[in-house]
Coordinates of C-alpha atoms (C1' of nucleotides) in Angstrom, one line a residue:
Chain A
M1 CA -151.1 63.0 155.1
A2 CA -152.5 66.1 156.7
E3 CA -150.3 69.1 157.4
Q4 CA -149.5 69.2 161.1
A5 CA -148.2 72.1 163.0
P6 CA -145.2 71.0 165.2
D7 CA -146.0 69.9 168.7
K8 CA -149.7 69.9 168.1
I9 CA -152.3 67.2 168.6
T10 CA -154.4 66.0 165.7
P11 CA -158.1 66.2 166.7
R12 CA -159.8 62.9 167.3
A13 CA -162.5 63.6 164.7
E14 CA -159.9 64.1 162.1
D15 CA -157.8 61.0 162.6
Y16 CA -158.1 58.9 165.7
S17 CA -155.0 56.8 165.3
R18 CA -152.9 59.9 164.7
W19 CA -154.5 61.6 167.7
Y20 CA -153.5 58.6 169.8
L21 CA -149.9 58.8 168.7
D22 CA -149.8 62.6 169.1
V23 CA -151.1 62.3 172.7
I24 CA -148.4 59.8 173.5
R25 CA -145.7 62.0 172.0
Q26 CA -146.9 65.3 173.5
A27 CA -147.3 63.7 177.0
G28 CA -143.9 62.2 176.8
L29 CA -145.2 58.7 177.5
A30 CA -143.3 56.7 175.0
E31 CA -141.7 56.6 171.6
P32 CA -141.1 53.9 168.9
A33 CA -137.7 52.3 169.5
E34 CA -137.0 52.6 165.8
V35 CA -133.9 50.5 166.0
V36 CA -135.8 47.5 167.4
K37 CA -138.7 46.4 165.3
G38 CA -142.1 46.6 166.9
C39 CA -140.7 47.8 170.2
M40 CA -141.1 51.0 172.1
V41 CA -139.2 53.0 174.7
I42 CA -141.4 53.8 177.7
K43 CA -140.3 57.3 178.8
P44 CA -140.3 58.5 182.4
H45 CA -143.8 60.0 182.4
G46 CA -145.2 56.8 180.9
Y47 CA -143.2 54.6 183.2
A48 CA -144.3 56.6 186.2
I49 CA -147.9 55.7 185.3
W50 CA -146.9 52.1 185.1
E51 CA -145.3 52.3 188.5
K52 CA -148.5 53.6 189.9
I53 CA -150.4 50.8 188.3
Q54 CA -147.9 48.3 189.6
R55 CA -148.1 49.6 193.1
A56 CA -151.8 49.5 193.4
L57 CA -152.2 46.1 191.9
D58 CA -149.2 44.6 193.7
D59 CA -150.8 45.7 197.0
R60 CA -154.0 43.9 196.1
F61 CA -152.1 40.8 195.1
K62 CA -150.3 40.7 198.4
E63 CA -153.5 41.3 200.3
T64 CA -155.0 38.2 198.7
G65 CA -152.0 36.0 199.6
H66 CA -149.8 36.1 196.6
Q67 CA -146.1 36.3 196.6
N68 CA -143.8 37.7 193.9
A69 CA -141.2 35.5 192.2
Y70 CA -139.2 35.6 189.1
F71 CA -138.7 32.9 186.4
P72 CA -136.2 32.9 183.4
L73 CA -136.8 34.9 180.3
L74 CA -135.7 32.0 178.2
I75 CA -137.8 28.9 178.0
P76 CA -136.7 25.6 176.5
E77 CA -138.5 25.2 173.2
S78 CA -139.7 21.8 174.1
F79 CA -141.7 23.3 177.1
I80 CA -143.8 25.4 174.8
K81 CA -144.7 22.3 172.7
R82 CA -145.9 20.2 175.6
E83 CA -149.4 21.6 175.7
A84 CA -151.0 21.1 172.3
E85 CA -153.3 24.2 172.2
H86 CA -150.7 26.3 173.8
V87 CA -148.1 25.7 171.1
E88 CA -150.6 26.2 168.4
G89 CA -151.7 29.5 169.8
F90 CA -148.2 30.9 170.4
S91 CA -145.8 29.5 167.8
P92 CA -146.5 32.2 165.2
E93 CA -145.3 34.9 167.6
L94 CA -142.3 33.3 169.1
A95 CA -138.8 34.7 169.0
V96 CA -136.2 31.9 169.3
V97 CA -132.6 31.9 170.5
T98 CA -130.6 29.4 168.6
I99 CA -127.0 30.6 169.2
A100 CA -125.5 31.5 172.5
G101 CA -121.9 32.0 173.5
G102 CA -120.9 31.6 169.9
Q103 CA -122.3 28.0 169.9
K104 CA -125.4 26.7 168.3
L105 CA -127.6 25.5 171.1
E106 CA -128.6 21.9 171.3
E107 CA -132.1 22.9 172.1
P108 CA -133.2 26.4 171.2
Y109 CA -134.8 28.7 173.8
V110 CA -137.9 30.8 173.1
I111 CA -138.1 34.2 174.6
R112 CA -141.1 33.9 176.9
P113 CA -144.4 35.0 175.4
T114 CA -146.0 34.0 178.7
S115 CA -144.7 31.7 181.5
E116 CA -147.2 29.0 182.0
T117 CA -144.8 26.3 180.8
I118 CA -141.7 27.2 182.8
I119 CA -143.7 27.9 185.9
G120 CA -145.5 24.6 185.4
H121 CA -142.1 22.9 185.4
F122 CA -141.1 24.5 188.7
F123 CA -144.5 24.0 190.3
G124 CA -144.0 20.3 189.5
R125 CA -140.9 20.3 191.6
W126 CA -142.3 22.5 194.4
I127 CA -145.6 20.7 194.9
Q128 CA -145.9 17.3 196.5
S129 CA -148.6 17.4 199.1
W130 CA -152.0 19.1 199.6
R131 CA -150.1 21.0 202.3
D132 CA -148.2 22.8 199.5
L133 CA -151.5 24.2 198.1
P134 CA -152.6 26.6 197.1
M135 CA -149.5 27.9 195.5
L136 CA -150.0 31.6 194.8
I137 CA -147.3 33.2 192.7
N138 CA -147.1 36.4 190.7
Q139 CA -144.3 37.6 188.4
W140 CA -143.7 41.2 187.2
A141 CA -141.9 40.7 183.9
N142 CA -141.4 41.5 180.3
V143 CA -142.6 39.2 177.5
M144 CA -142.1 39.1 173.8
R145 CA -144.6 38.3 171.1
W146 CA -143.6 38.9 167.6
E147 CA -146.5 40.9 166.2
L148 CA -147.1 41.7 162.6
R149 CA -148.6 45.1 163.3
T150 CA -147.8 47.1 166.4
R151 CA -149.3 50.1 168.1
M152 CA -147.7 51.7 171.1
F153 CA -148.9 50.3 174.4
L154 CA -151.7 48.3 172.8
R155 CA -149.6 45.8 170.9
T156 CA -145.8 45.9 170.8
G157 CA -143.2 43.2 170.3
E158 CA -142.1 43.4 173.9
F159 CA -144.2 44.6 176.7
L160 CA -144.4 44.7 180.5
W161 CA -147.0 42.9 182.5
Q162 CA -147.7 40.8 185.5
E163 CA -148.6 37.2 185.3
G164 CA -150.2 35.4 188.2
H165 CA -149.8 31.7 188.4
T166 CA -151.5 29.6 191.0
A167 CA -152.1 25.9 191.7
H168 CA -155.0 24.5 193.7
A169 CA -156.3 21.2 195.0
T170 CA -159.7 21.4 193.5
H171 CA -161.3 22.9 190.4
A172 CA -163.8 24.8 192.5
E173 CA -161.0 26.5 194.4
A174 CA -159.2 27.4 191.1
V175 CA -162.3 28.9 189.6
E176 CA -162.8 30.9 192.8
E177 CA -159.3 32.2 192.3
V178 CA -159.9 33.1 188.7
K179 CA -163.0 35.1 189.6
R180 CA -161.3 36.7 192.6
M181 CA -158.5 38.0 190.4
L182 CA -160.8 39.2 187.7
D183 CA -162.7 41.1 190.3
I184 CA -159.5 42.7 191.5
Y185 CA -158.8 43.8 187.9
A186 CA -162.3 45.1 187.5
E187 CA -162.2 47.1 190.8
F188 CA -158.8 48.5 189.8
A189 CA -160.0 49.5 186.4
E190 CA -163.1 51.2 187.7
G191 CA -161.7 52.5 191.0
H192 CA -158.2 53.6 189.9
M193 CA -158.4 54.0 186.2
A194 CA -161.9 55.4 186.3
M195 CA -162.6 53.1 183.4
P196 CA -165.9 51.1 183.5
V197 CA -165.5 47.4 182.4
V198 CA -167.7 44.6 181.5
R199 CA -166.9 41.3 183.2
G200 CA -167.5 38.1 181.3
V201 CA -166.3 34.9 179.9
K202 CA -164.6 34.5 176.5
T203 CA -166.0 32.2 173.8
D204 CA -164.0 29.1 173.0
S205 CA -162.4 30.7 170.0
E206 CA -161.3 33.7 171.9
K207 CA -160.0 32.0 175.0
F208 CA -156.3 31.6 176.1
A209 CA -154.4 28.9 174.3
G210 CA -154.4 26.0 176.7
A211 CA -157.2 27.2 179.1
L212 CA -160.5 25.6 179.9
Q213 CA -162.0 29.0 180.0
S214 CA -160.9 32.6 180.1
F215 CA -162.6 35.5 181.9
C216 CA -162.0 39.0 180.9
I217 CA -162.7 42.6 181.5
E218 CA -163.6 44.6 178.4
A219 CA -163.6 48.4 178.3
M220 CA -165.0 50.7 175.7
M221 CA -162.6 53.2 174.0
Q222 CA -163.7 56.6 172.7
D223 CA -164.1 55.3 169.2
N224 CA -166.6 52.7 170.7
K225 CA -164.2 49.8 170.1
A226 CA -163.6 47.3 172.8
L227 CA -160.3 46.8 174.5
Q228 CA -159.5 43.7 176.5
A229 CA -158.0 45.2 179.7
G230 CA -157.3 42.1 181.7
T231 CA -157.8 38.3 181.6
S232 CA -158.0 35.5 184.1
H233 CA -157.7 31.9 183.0
D234 CA -159.0 28.7 184.4
L235 CA -156.3 26.3 183.1
G236 CA -157.9 23.2 184.5
Q237 CA -155.4 20.4 184.7
N238 CA -154.0 21.0 181.2
F239 CA -150.6 22.3 182.3
G240 CA -150.6 20.0 185.4
K241 CA -150.7 17.1 183.1
A242 CA -148.2 18.5 180.6
F243 CA -145.7 19.2 183.3
D244 CA -146.6 16.5 185.7
V245 CA -147.6 18.8 188.6
K246 CA -149.1 16.3 191.1
F247 CA -149.9 16.3 194.7
Q248 CA -151.1 13.7 197.3
N249 CA -154.5 14.6 198.6
K250 CA -155.6 14.0 202.2
A251 CA -156.7 10.6 201.3
G252 CA -153.2 9.8 200.1
L253 CA -154.2 9.6 196.4
T254 CA -152.2 11.3 193.7
E255 CA -153.9 14.0 191.7
Y256 CA -153.0 16.7 189.2
V257 CA -153.3 20.3 190.4
W258 CA -155.8 22.8 189.1
Q259 CA -154.0 25.9 187.8
T260 CA -154.9 29.4 187.0
S261 CA -153.1 32.3 185.4
W262 CA -154.1 36.0 185.1
G263 CA -152.5 39.1 183.7
V264 CA -152.6 42.8 182.9
S265 CA -150.0 44.7 180.9
T266 CA -148.8 48.1 179.9
R267 CA -151.7 47.9 177.5
L268 CA -153.6 49.5 180.4
I269 CA -151.8 52.7 179.6
G270 CA -153.3 52.6 176.1
A271 CA -156.7 52.0 177.7
L272 CA -156.2 55.0 179.9
I273 CA -155.3 57.2 177.0
M274 CA -158.3 56.1 174.9
T275 CA -160.8 56.3 177.7
H276 CA -160.2 59.8 179.1
S277 CA -157.9 61.9 176.9
D278 CA -159.1 64.7 174.6
D279 CA -157.9 66.9 171.8
N280 CA -155.7 68.9 174.2
G281 CA -153.8 65.8 175.3
L282 CA -153.7 63.3 178.0
V283 CA -156.2 63.2 180.8
L284 CA -155.3 61.1 183.9
P285 CA -157.3 60.1 186.9
P286 CA -155.7 61.5 190.1
K287 CA -155.1 58.0 191.5
L288 CA -152.7 57.2 188.6
A289 CA -151.3 60.6 187.7
P290 CA -147.6 60.9 188.4
V291 CA -148.2 64.5 189.0
S292 CA -151.6 65.3 190.4
V293 CA -151.2 69.0 191.0
A294 CA -149.0 71.5 189.1
I295 CA -148.5 74.9 190.7
V296 CA -147.6 77.7 188.2
P297 CA -146.2 80.9 189.6
I298 CA -146.9 84.3 188.0
F299 CA -144.1 86.8 188.2
G300 CA -145.6 89.9 186.8
K301 CA -143.7 93.2 186.8
G302 CA -144.7 95.2 189.8
G303 CA -145.2 91.8 191.6
D304 CA -143.0 90.7 194.4
E305 CA -141.3 87.7 192.9
A306 CA -139.8 86.5 196.2
A307 CA -143.2 86.6 197.8
V308 CA -144.8 84.6 195.0
R309 CA -142.0 82.0 195.2
E310 CA -142.5 81.7 198.9
A311 CA -146.2 81.3 198.7
G312 CA -145.9 78.7 195.9
A313 CA -143.4 76.7 198.0
A314 CA -145.7 76.8 201.0
I315 CA -148.6 75.5 198.9
E316 CA -146.4 72.8 197.5
K317 CA -145.4 71.7 201.0
E318 CA -149.0 71.8 202.3
L319 CA -150.2 69.6 199.4
K320 CA -147.4 67.2 199.7
A321 CA -148.4 66.8 203.4
Q322 CA -151.7 65.6 202.0
G323 CA -149.9 62.8 200.2
L324 CA -150.3 64.4 196.8
S325 CA -147.6 64.5 194.1
V326 CA -147.0 68.1 193.4
V327 CA -144.8 70.1 191.1
F328 CA -144.1 73.8 191.7
D329 CA -143.1 74.8 188.2
V330 CA -140.6 77.6 188.5
R331 CA -138.9 77.1 185.1
D332 CA -138.2 80.1 183.1
H333 CA -141.2 80.0 180.7
K334 CA -144.3 82.0 180.3
P335 CA -147.2 80.8 182.4
G336 CA -149.3 80.0 179.3
F337 CA -146.5 77.7 178.0
K338 CA -146.7 75.8 181.3
Y339 CA -150.4 75.5 181.2
F340 CA -150.3 73.8 177.8
E341 CA -147.6 71.5 178.8
W342 CA -149.2 70.3 182.0
E343 CA -152.5 69.8 180.2
Q344 CA -150.8 67.7 177.5
K345 CA -149.2 65.6 180.3
G346 CA -152.6 65.0 181.8
V347 CA -152.1 66.7 185.2
P348 CA -155.6 66.7 186.8
L349 CA -155.3 70.0 188.6
R350 CA -153.4 73.2 188.0
L351 CA -153.1 76.0 190.6
E352 CA -151.8 79.5 189.8
I353 CA -150.3 81.8 192.3
G354 CA -149.5 85.4 191.4
P355 CA -149.5 88.9 192.9
K356 CA -153.2 89.3 192.7
D357 CA -153.8 86.0 194.5
L358 CA -151.4 87.1 197.3
E359 CA -153.4 90.3 197.7
K360 CA -156.7 88.4 197.9
N361 CA -155.3 85.4 199.8
Q362 CA -156.4 83.0 197.2
V363 CA -155.2 80.7 194.4
A364 CA -156.5 80.3 190.9
A365 CA -157.5 76.8 190.1
K366 CA -158.4 74.9 186.9
D367 CA -158.8 71.2 186.6
R368 CA -158.2 69.2 183.5
L369 CA -161.9 68.9 182.6
G370 CA -162.9 72.4 183.6
T371 CA -163.5 75.3 181.2
A372 CA -163.2 78.2 183.6
K373 CA -160.8 79.2 186.3
E374 CA -162.0 79.2 189.8
F375 CA -160.5 81.0 192.8
W376 CA -160.1 79.1 196.0
P377 CA -159.3 80.6 199.4
R378 CA -155.7 80.0 200.6
A379 CA -156.9 78.8 203.9
N380 CA -157.4 75.0 204.1
L381 CA -156.2 74.6 200.6
G382 CA -154.8 71.1 201.1
A383 CA -158.1 69.6 202.2
H384 CA -160.0 71.5 199.5
V385 CA -157.6 70.2 196.8
K386 CA -157.8 66.7 198.0
E387 CA -161.6 66.8 198.0
H388 CA -161.6 68.3 194.5
L389 CA -159.4 65.6 193.2
D390 CA -161.6 62.9 194.6
R391 CA -164.5 64.5 192.9
F392 CA -162.5 64.7 189.7
Q393 CA -161.8 61.0 189.9
T394 CA -165.5 60.3 190.2
Q395 CA -166.3 62.6 187.3
L396 CA -164.0 60.8 185.0
F397 CA -165.6 57.5 185.8
D398 CA -169.1 58.8 185.5
R399 CA -168.3 60.5 182.2
A400 CA -166.8 57.2 180.8
K401 CA -169.8 55.2 182.1
E402 CA -172.3 57.6 180.5
R403 CA -170.4 57.4 177.2
R404 CA -170.5 53.7 177.3
A405 CA -174.2 53.6 178.2
A406 CA -175.0 55.9 175.3
N407 CA -173.1 53.6 172.9
T408 CA -174.4 50.2 174.1
V409 CA -177.4 48.9 172.2
K410 CA -179.5 45.8 172.0
I411 CA -179.8 44.5 168.4
D412 CA -182.2 41.8 167.2
S413 CA -181.9 41.9 163.4
W414 CA -179.0 41.2 161.2
S415 CA -179.6 44.3 159.1
D416 CA -179.5 46.5 162.2
F417 CA -176.4 44.7 163.3
K418 CA -174.7 45.5 160.0
D419 CA -175.9 49.1 160.2
V420 CA -174.3 49.6 163.6
F421 CA -171.0 48.3 162.4
A422 CA -171.0 49.9 159.0
G423 CA -167.8 51.4 157.8
D424 CA -165.4 51.9 160.7
N425 CA -168.3 52.3 163.2
S426 CA -168.6 50.4 166.4
K427 CA -170.6 50.2 169.5
F428 CA -171.2 47.7 172.3
V429 CA -173.9 45.5 170.9
L430 CA -175.9 43.1 173.0
A431 CA -177.3 40.4 170.8
H432 CA -178.3 36.8 170.7
W433 CA -175.8 34.2 169.4
D434 CA -176.5 30.5 168.8
G435 CA -173.3 29.4 170.6
S436 CA -171.6 27.9 167.6
R437 CA -168.0 28.6 166.5
E438 CA -169.2 28.7 162.9
T439 CA -171.7 31.5 163.4
E440 CA -169.1 33.5 165.4
A441 CA -166.6 33.1 162.5
K442 CA -169.1 34.1 159.9
I443 CA -170.0 37.2 161.8
K444 CA -166.4 38.1 162.1
E445 CA -165.7 37.5 158.5
E446 CA -168.7 39.6 157.3
T447 CA -168.3 42.5 159.8
K448 CA -164.9 42.3 161.6
V449 CA -167.0 42.2 164.8
T450 CA -166.1 39.7 167.5
I451 CA -167.8 38.4 170.6
R452 CA -165.9 40.2 173.3
C453 CA -167.4 38.1 176.0
I454 CA -170.5 36.6 177.5
P455 CA -171.1 39.1 180.3
F456 CA -171.6 37.7 183.7
D457 CA -174.6 40.0 184.2
S458 CA -176.3 39.0 181.0
P459 CA -179.7 37.7 182.2
D460 CA -181.3 34.5 180.9
E461 CA -183.4 35.7 178.0
P462 CA -184.3 33.2 175.3
G463 CA -184.1 34.6 171.8
K464 CA -182.9 34.0 168.3
C465 CA -179.4 34.3 167.1
V466 CA -178.9 37.6 165.3
H467 CA -177.1 35.9 162.4
S468 CA -178.4 32.3 162.1
G469 CA -181.9 32.7 163.7
K470 CA -181.2 29.6 165.8
P471 CA -182.2 29.6 169.5
S472 CA -180.0 31.4 172.0
P473 CA -180.3 31.4 175.8
R474 CA -178.9 34.9 176.4
R475 CA -177.3 38.0 174.8
V476 CA -173.6 38.3 174.4
L477 CA -171.4 41.3 173.9
F478 CA -170.3 42.1 170.3
S479 CA -167.9 44.9 169.3
K480 CA -165.0 45.7 167.0
S481 CA -161.9 45.6 169.1
Y482 CA -158.2 46.5 169.5
Chain B
rC1 C1' -147.0 38.9 155.3
rG2 C1' -149.9 41.7 150.9
rG3 C1' -151.3 47.0 149.0
rG4 C1' -150.3 52.2 149.7
rG5 C1' -147.6 56.4 151.9
rC6 C1' -143.2 58.2 154.2
rG7 C1' -137.8 58.5 156.2
rU8 C1' -133.8 65.5 155.0
rA9 C1' -131.3 69.4 162.4
rG10 C1' -134.9 67.6 168.6
rC11 C1' -140.2 68.2 166.1
rG12 C1' -143.0 69.4 161.6
rC13 C1' -141.7 70.0 156.6
rA14 C1' -139.7 72.1 151.5
rG15 C1' -136.0 70.6 148.1
rU16 C1' -136.1 64.8 144.6
rC17 C1' -139.7 65.0 138.6
rU18 C1' -135.3 68.3 135.6
rG19 C1' -128.0 65.7 139.5
rG20 C1' -124.2 71.1 140.4
rU21 C1' -121.3 73.4 147.7
rA22 C1' -128.4 71.5 152.3
rG23 C1' -133.0 75.2 153.4
rC24 C1' -137.7 77.0 156.2
rG25 C1' -140.8 77.2 160.8
rC26 C1' -140.8 75.7 165.7
rA27 C1' -137.6 73.9 169.5
rC28 C1' -132.4 74.5 171.6
rA29 C1' -127.9 77.9 173.7
rC30 C1' -126.3 82.8 175.2
rG31 C1' -127.6 88.2 176.3
rG32 C1' -131.5 91.6 177.3
rU33 C1' -136.5 92.9 177.9
rU34 C1' -140.8 89.9 179.6
rC35 C1' -144.4 86.7 182.7
rG36 C1' -152.8 85.9 184.8
rG37 C1' -153.4 80.8 178.1
rG38 C1' -148.0 78.5 173.7
rA39 C1' -143.4 86.1 174.7
rC40 C1' -140.1 89.5 171.8
rC41 C1' -135.4 91.3 169.8
rG42 C1' -130.4 90.2 168.8
rU43 C1' -126.5 86.6 168.3
rG44 C1' -125.4 81.4 167.8
rG45 C1' -125.0 75.9 167.6
rA46 C1' -126.9 71.9 165.4
rG47 C1' -127.7 67.4 159.4
rU48 C1' -122.4 61.3 157.3
rC49 C1' -130.3 63.9 153.7
rG50 C1' -132.6 56.0 157.4
rG51 C1' -128.5 52.4 155.9
rA52 C1' -125.4 49.7 152.1
rG53 C1' -123.9 49.3 147.2
rG54 C1' -124.0 51.2 142.1
rU55 C1' -124.1 55.0 137.8
rU56 C1' -121.6 59.9 137.3
rC57 C1' -116.5 64.7 136.9
rA58 C1' -120.5 65.5 140.6
rA59 C1' -126.1 62.1 144.1
rA60 C1' -130.8 64.2 149.2
rU61 C1' -132.0 64.0 143.8
rC62 C1' -131.0 58.5 139.2
rC63 C1' -130.6 52.6 139.8
rU64 C1' -130.5 48.1 143.1
rC65 C1' -130.8 46.1 147.8
rU66 C1' -131.9 46.8 152.9
rC67 C1' -133.9 48.8 157.7
rG68 C1' -137.7 51.4 160.1
rC69 C1' -142.3 54.2 160.8
rC70 C1' -147.6 55.3 159.4
rC71 C1' -152.4 53.9 157.0
rC72 C1' -155.4 49.8 155.0
rG73 C1' -155.8 44.3 154.8
rA74 C1' -154.6 39.5 156.8
rC75 C1' -153.3 37.8 161.9
rC76 C1' -154.1 38.7 167.1
rA77 C1' -154.5 33.2 173.6

RNA sequence: CGGGGCGUAGCGCAGUCUGGUAGCGCACACGGUUCGGGACCGUGGAGUCGGAGGUUCAAAUCCUCUCGCCCCGACCA
């Protein structure tokens, strides 16, 4: 293990995993719970990011007609077993409650790993007629999946998420919903997180346990590995049949409903870290930064401290009037200390106000990507800052998109394929696949590479499978993944 | 769950081999001087050495068990 100075961040090039953990620690996002296996404590700065994510997504869910509700944490074990693929997919990760109130339970409860089953049960009670459809429900909740190997934010025993659950009269309408919500996720990822994503459909072996098909957004992390950032499932009538969710159509005939589910989790915070942050710590897009501007006062000797305080407070007020979240950092520390701290926390923009600035009627400014300080006139500062942050948001997105483009390649031979993924290397590889589960499994076994998705924008292009040489109608997206 | 590494003050670590009254740096508190990229001096507080059991006159150190973290592997809707 490398020697590490206290409170410093391991450079990415030296040890990417360690860097990731260092960033989380130094930014105060979270820490391992230690006393609870595989779980973490989300600290205020990390939770504040989650709240921003929640707010933005929740607004979009409401705009598209969904309502929030809440279902029990505990699910009768028999519910999970009712859908064959579902139980097979989830049973290895279940935590089960067998004793409660000092009594052994007649039927154990599982702690929800996801809520399709219990919501299916209630949908069955709530839905009778086509007039009850579509049923558009979302739940913000915690779930538990007993994972063998955990990583903060990316995979923990317990995590926070939202799960949308909807029921529709027709398959076409359900599919439309699945796509609509995937688009919302994609727009959120790109517009708010400044993280470009590939939209696509999962292969059969990668889809949700119990779904007809799963759509996803896949993002590229800085080590060129893929991260599934959101999924949206077409559940068909599988859960409708398992939980007897039926309705009478307009013709008076009884049919099973067509259901969907879709979710994103606190994993998005991990995605945010691994998309933008650098060796100096967290980098956050302004739209999700709990603090978007930090104002650092300089109280030099010979300077008028009261005047600096007054000017800083005035700037704080002006920026807040622009709807920005601002901190005027008057703590008793040296300015340099504050610079480092706000950088590690990912604050997009830092302003400095000192005696020299008062004289010149200006502020010093440095954004989280910038290398040199700039000096901005004090007049119209609010509007200028806002404009700068908008540009910063765009810059982050462009930068991430360029990085992805530079690391996305088309590959047509198996030896090239293996070269790209040699060692711990990864890229986004667009290559032909013969469509068989067997070939997919062999590729994974030989290289640890999986098919992340069949991108929606993958054009028809007949070719030969990169592994088997059999015919393929189009390229699919391969990558190592988290 | 398999292989490896590691748990000693808030953080990072030394001390463990060879048992003998628990240390260092940073952080923290107070006072003063400071303040445009991690301030300095002085004083001070803080640890049941991850936990349980055992060996011993004596255990951070030796033995057994156990919990957790990190890395690799397996697994991952």
